[in-house]
């Protein structure tokens, strides 16, 4: 009675496979690198924008055929939500608890177990900045399942190397984990260049790129586009998911 008088309400909600929600979260959180986001659901499409704490990566993840009511949901601690979802089995029922039409909690049920995740006001979650200008991309590198596997294994073999470098040679571009002007342990990955017009070698965050590839490895083909201005872009499009990321090159001082 008390909850009814305060105009609390729980919508009917929707049934879905937990894997779809897990995949969406994995693609934006990138193993905890983007923990606070706003989920926007409209016309059965769920999307969010992300920015990492060090501002070196921006991105957007969308998933179609996400049957749920239109809503804007503040997720302050994605890592905590993932832990709660791990309690549940494969088929889940999703609903919101609201007060005066404002979402207060996300409720997820499966069989005989349910979890409740407290939502945050969207105003306390910074909106990722918009890309003011996207430069031309002079270099294009094909990303396939072989490259994804090689990069993940290479980064695992060199856990202390924080960057990967796109290197231009007479034979075209290659991707090197652990690149240096001196003799070092490194992993050289030969790639299929659609274009290779680098003016200088460019280095990017290898840990973040590994998580991008890890969370999108079901996509068999994509293109890594690189600008001489120090920006890289990669977009994955597979079944209901579209995930797009922009990475800022790291300076030598970093």
Tab-separated table of C-alpha atoms in Angstrom:
chain	number	residue	atom	x	y	z
A	1	UNK	CA	0.000	0.000	0.000
A	2	UNK	CA	2.780	2.402	0.919
A	3	UNK	CA	4.551	1.846	-2.420
A	4	UNK	CA	1.299	2.360	-4.320
A	5	UNK	CA	0.574	5.649	-2.547
A	6	UNK	CA	3.994	6.940	-3.560
A	7	UNK	CA	3.197	6.048	-7.181
A	8	UNK	CA	5.836	3.356	-7.489
A	9	UNK	CA	5.257	1.150	-10.472
A	10	UNK	CA	6.852	-1.745	-12.310
A	11	UNK	CA	6.219	-2.150	-16.018
A	12	UNK	CA	5.411	-5.527	-17.479
A	13	UNK	CA	8.927	-5.774	-18.859
A	14	UNK	CA	10.413	-8.026	-21.521
A	15	UNK	CA	11.854	-11.499	-21.881
A	16	UNK	CA	15.201	-11.939	-23.622
A	17	UNK	CA	18.380	-13.972	-23.711
A	18	UNK	CA	20.930	-12.735	-21.178
A	19	UNK	CA	23.693	-13.221	-23.748
A	20	UNK	CA	22.381	-10.277	-25.776
A	21	UNK	CA	22.657	-7.959	-22.793
A	22	UNK	CA	26.042	-9.401	-21.813
A	23	UNK	CA	27.410	-8.747	-25.304
A	24	UNK	CA	26.154	-5.170	-25.294
A	25	UNK	CA	27.776	-4.483	-21.925
A	26	UNK	CA	31.048	-6.115	-22.942
A	27	UNK	CA	31.303	-3.989	-26.095
A	28	UNK	CA	30.998	-0.679	-24.254
A	29	UNK	CA	32.592	-1.442	-20.879
A	30	UNK	CA	35.761	-2.947	-22.388
A	31	UNK	CA	36.705	-4.803	-19.199
A	32	UNK	CA	35.912	-1.860	-16.932
A	33	UNK	CA	37.491	0.922	-18.983
A	34	UNK	CA	34.095	2.609	-19.459
A	35	UNK	CA	32.126	2.015	-16.287
A	36	UNK	CA	29.565	4.852	-16.156
A	37	UNK	CA	27.227	5.287	-19.124
A	38	UNK	CA	23.666	6.152	-20.055
A	39	UNK	CA	21.576	3.512	-21.774
A	40	UNK	CA	19.095	4.992	-24.246
A	41	UNK	CA	16.273	2.775	-25.445
A	42	UNK	CA	13.923	3.929	-28.179
A	43	UNK	CA	11.884	2.020	-30.739
A	44	UNK	CA	13.408	-1.277	-29.604
A	45	UNK	CA	16.979	-0.051	-30.106
A	46	UNK	CA	19.401	0.108	-27.191
A	47	UNK	CA	22.445	2.360	-27.507
A	48	UNK	CA	25.095	4.054	-25.419
A	49	UNK	CA	28.100	6.315	-25.920
A	50	UNK	CA	31.341	5.769	-24.037
A	51	UNK	CA	34.575	7.499	-23.155
A	52	UNK	CA	37.445	5.978	-21.208
A	53	UNK	CA	38.832	7.670	-18.095
A	54	UNK	CA	42.007	8.719	-19.904
A	55	UNK	CA	39.931	10.194	-22.784
A	56	UNK	CA	41.961	8.224	-25.335
A	57	UNK	CA	38.943	6.328	-26.660
A	58	UNK	CA	35.419	7.338	-27.638
A	59	UNK	CA	32.786	4.967	-28.875
A	60	UNK	CA	29.176	4.105	-29.482
A	61	UNK	CA	27.442	0.736	-29.267
A	62	UNK	CA	23.976	-0.040	-30.627
A	63	UNK	CA	21.834	-3.168	-30.585
A	64	UNK	CA	18.624	-3.591	-32.583
A	65	UNK	CA	15.649	-5.802	-31.768
A	66	UNK	CA	15.959	-5.009	-28.074
A	67	UNK	CA	12.321	-5.301	-27.118
A	68	UNK	CA	11.832	-2.972	-24.175
A	69	UNK	CA	10.019	0.227	-23.283
A	70	UNK	CA	11.543	3.575	-24.294
A	71	UNK	CA	13.721	4.792	-21.443
A	72	UNK	CA	16.919	6.577	-20.453
A	73	UNK	CA	18.803	4.622	-17.795
A	74	UNK	CA	21.809	5.814	-15.813
A	75	UNK	CA	24.313	3.005	-15.186
A	76	UNK	CA	26.941	4.344	-12.795
A	77	UNK	CA	28.731	1.073	-11.987
A	78	UNK	CA	28.640	-1.326	-14.914
A	79	UNK	CA	31.062	-3.672	-13.164
A	80	UNK	CA	28.557	-4.164	-10.331
A	81	UNK	CA	25.739	-4.787	-12.794
A	82	UNK	CA	27.824	-7.462	-14.535
A	83	UNK	CA	28.396	-9.245	-11.227
A	84	UNK	CA	24.667	-9.267	-10.563
A	85	UNK	CA	23.865	-10.584	-14.030
A	86	UNK	CA	26.337	-13.416	-13.502
A	87	UNK	CA	24.016	-14.763	-10.805
A	88	UNK	CA	21.276	-15.398	-13.355
A	89	UNK	CA	20.693	-18.130	-15.930
A	90	UNK	CA	20.411	-17.689	-19.706
A	91	UNK	CA	16.795	-16.565	-20.082
A	92	UNK	CA	15.898	-13.384	-18.244
A	93	UNK	CA	12.985	-11.009	-17.686
A	94	UNK	CA	13.874	-7.308	-17.615
A	95	UNK	CA	11.746	-4.550	-16.045
A	96	UNK	CA	12.031	-1.138	-14.404
A	97	UNK	CA	10.836	0.134	-11.067
A	98	UNK	CA	9.845	3.808	-11.374
A	99	UNK	CA	8.746	6.699	-9.230
A	100	UNK	CA	6.782	9.422	-11.032
A	101	UNK	CA	7.912	7.863	-14.338
A	102	UNK	CA	11.580	8.161	-13.362
A	103	UNK	CA	13.493	4.839	-13.453
A	104	UNK	CA	14.816	3.914	-10.009
A	105	UNK	CA	16.036	0.356	-10.485
A	106	UNK	CA	16.594	-2.262	-13.132
A	107	UNK	CA	15.040	-5.591	-12.192
A	108	UNK	CA	16.258	-8.798	-13.791
A	109	UNK	CA	14.746	-12.226	-13.115
A	110	UNK	CA	15.521	-15.776	-14.212
A	111	UNK	CA	13.807	-18.926	-12.979
A	112	UNK	CA	13.937	-18.749	-9.168
A	113	UNK	CA	16.476	-15.897	-8.886
A	114	UNK	CA	16.108	-12.153	-9.292
A	115	UNK	CA	18.429	-9.176	-8.884
A	116	UNK	CA	17.771	-5.475	-8.490
A	117	UNK	CA	20.262	-2.866	-9.669
A	118	UNK	CA	19.876	0.708	-8.414
A	119	UNK	CA	20.030	3.258	-11.220
A	120	UNK	CA	21.683	6.671	-11.142
A	121	UNK	CA	20.408	10.037	-12.236
A	122	UNK	CA	21.666	10.741	-15.744
A	123	UNK	CA	22.955	14.144	-14.595
A	124	UNK	CA	25.748	12.539	-12.530
A	125	UNK	CA	27.111	10.635	-15.552
A	126	UNK	CA	29.164	12.835	-17.890
A	127	UNK	CA	28.060	12.707	-21.521
A	128	UNK	CA	30.978	11.671	-23.763
A	129	UNK	CA	32.203	14.538	-25.962
A	130	UNK	CA	31.130	14.684	-29.580
A	131	UNK	CA	33.673	14.336	-32.359
A	132	UNK	CA	34.026	17.891	-33.679
A	133	UNK	CA	35.761	16.863	-36.868
A	134	UNK	CA	36.596	13.460	-38.293
A	135	UNK	CA	39.714	13.682	-40.473
A	136	UNK	CA	40.462	11.754	-43.628
A	137	UNK	CA	41.850	8.266	-43.059
A	138	UNK	CA	44.856	7.653	-45.283
A	139	UNK	CA	45.524	4.095	-44.095
A	140	UNK	CA	43.153	1.128	-43.987
A	141	UNK	CA	44.003	-2.229	-42.428
A	142	UNK	CA	41.807	-5.300	-42.772
A	143	UNK	CA	40.839	-6.833	-39.447
A	144	UNK	CA	39.789	-10.486	-39.635
A	145	UNK	CA	39.578	-13.406	-37.235
A	146	UNK	CA	43.233	-14.298	-37.844
A	147	UNK	CA	44.402	-10.783	-36.968
A	148	UNK	CA	42.166	-10.664	-33.884
A	149	UNK	CA	43.569	-13.953	-32.597
A	150	UNK	CA	47.176	-12.928	-33.309
A	151	UNK	CA	46.809	-9.547	-31.619
A	152	UNK	CA	45.153	-10.930	-28.481
A	153	UNK	CA	47.790	-13.664	-28.155
A	154	UNK	CA	50.579	-11.172	-28.854
A	155	UNK	CA	49.377	-8.711	-26.234
A	156	UNK	CA	48.991	-11.542	-23.723
A	157	UNK	CA	52.588	-12.581	-24.427
A	158	UNK	CA	53.787	-8.989	-23.820
A	159	UNK	CA	51.604	-7.817	-20.937
A	160	UNK	CA	53.926	-4.948	-19.977
A	161	UNK	CA	53.878	-3.366	-23.430
A	162	UNK	CA	51.141	-0.744	-23.340
A	163	UNK	CA	51.199	0.302	-27.008
A	164	UNK	CA	50.963	-1.123	-30.470
A	165	UNK	CA	52.422	0.740	-33.431
A	166	UNK	CA	51.398	0.930	-37.045
A	167	UNK	CA	54.677	0.893	-38.934
A	168	UNK	CA	55.184	1.738	-42.587
A	169	UNK	CA	57.859	-0.004	-44.648
A	170	UNK	CA	58.564	-0.616	-48.315
A	171	UNK	CA	56.200	-3.599	-48.138
A	172	UNK	CA	53.323	-1.593	-46.676
A	173	UNK	CA	52.024	-1.225	-43.138
A	174	UNK	CA	52.375	-3.723	-40.309
A	175	UNK	CA	51.170	-3.810	-36.724
A	176	UNK	CA	53.844	-4.187	-34.048
A	177	UNK	CA	53.285	-4.794	-30.334
A	178	UNK	CA	56.322	-3.614	-28.381
A	179	UNK	CA	57.781	-1.465	-31.153
A	180	UNK	CA	60.955	0.488	-30.349
A	181	UNK	CA	63.901	1.992	-32.196
A	182	UNK	CA	66.100	-0.344	-30.150
A	183	UNK	CA	66.137	-4.152	-30.045
A	184	UNK	CA	63.199	-5.314	-27.895
A	185	UNK	CA	60.817	-8.206	-27.465
A	186	UNK	CA	58.019	-7.581	-29.946
A	187	UNK	CA	55.257	-9.172	-31.973
A	188	UNK	CA	55.054	-8.259	-35.673
A	189	UNK	CA	51.718	-8.885	-37.374
A	190	UNK	CA	51.569	-8.791	-41.162
A	191	UNK	CA	48.325	-7.206	-42.284
A	192	UNK	CA	46.271	-6.799	-45.431
A	193	UNK	CA	46.550	-3.108	-46.366
A	194	UNK	CA	43.697	-1.633	-48.321
A	195	UNK	CA	45.671	1.619	-48.198
A	196	UNK	CA	48.951	2.506	-46.479
A	197	UNK	CA	49.824	6.198	-46.693
A	198	UNK	CA	51.275	6.845	-43.245
A	199	UNK	CA	53.592	9.824	-42.982
A	200	UNK	CA	54.911	8.679	-39.563
A	201	UNK	CA	54.580	5.617	-37.372
A	202	UNK	CA	51.633	5.934	-35.002
A	203	UNK	CA	51.174	4.224	-31.618
A	204	UNK	CA	47.899	3.492	-29.821
A	205	UNK	CA	46.798	1.936	-26.544
A	206	UNK	CA	47.343	-1.815	-26.905
A	207	UNK	CA	45.364	-2.764	-23.799
A	208	UNK	CA	42.250	-0.935	-24.987
A	209	UNK	CA	42.579	-2.302	-28.512
A	210	UNK	CA	42.869	-5.822	-27.150
A	211	UNK	CA	39.602	-5.343	-25.235
A	212	UNK	CA	37.918	-3.918	-28.353
A	213	UNK	CA	38.951	-6.974	-30.353
A	214	UNK	CA	38.086	-9.370	-27.524
A	215	UNK	CA	34.565	-8.026	-27.146
A	216	UNK	CA	33.914	-7.997	-30.904
A	217	UNK	CA	35.710	-11.152	-31.969
A	218	UNK	CA	32.529	-12.746	-33.345
A	219	UNK	CA	32.755	-10.213	-36.197
A	220	UNK	CA	34.716	-11.885	-38.983
A	221	UNK	CA	35.778	-8.739	-40.809
A	222	UNK	CA	36.266	-5.032	-40.114
A	223	UNK	CA	38.588	-2.219	-41.172
A	224	UNK	CA	40.965	-0.247	-38.966
A	225	UNK	CA	41.158	3.239	-40.456
A	226	UNK	CA	44.088	5.457	-39.461
A	227	UNK	CA	44.580	9.168	-40.002
A	228	UNK	CA	47.957	10.884	-40.178
A	229	UNK	CA	46.471	13.389	-37.725
A	230	UNK	CA	46.662	10.715	-35.010
A	231	UNK	CA	43.182	9.228	-34.934
A	232	UNK	CA	42.121	5.640	-35.601
A	233	UNK	CA	38.601	4.339	-36.195
A	234	UNK	CA	37.197	0.830	-36.250
A	235	UNK	CA	33.593	-0.265	-36.722
A	236	UNK	CA	32.119	-3.722	-36.197
A	237	UNK	CA	28.758	-4.711	-37.636
A	238	UNK	CA	27.451	-8.182	-36.838
A	239	UNK	CA	23.865	-9.479	-36.461
A	240	UNK	CA	21.990	-6.919	-34.313
A	241	UNK	CA	25.107	-5.091	-33.087
A	242	UNK	CA	27.010	-2.053	-34.334
A	243	UNK	CA	30.065	-0.970	-32.335
A	244	UNK	CA	32.237	1.965	-33.381
A	245	UNK	CA	35.383	3.197	-31.647
A	246	UNK	CA	37.761	6.134	-32.094
A	247	UNK	CA	41.271	5.936	-30.598
A	248	UNK	CA	43.667	8.836	-30.114
A	249	UNK	CA	47.341	8.147	-30.836
A	250	UNK	CA	49.740	8.183	-27.903
A	251	UNK	CA	52.686	10.557	-27.884
A	252	UNK	CA	56.226	9.275	-27.444
A	253	UNK	CA	56.282	10.807	-23.955
A	254	UNK	CA	53.418	8.528	-22.909
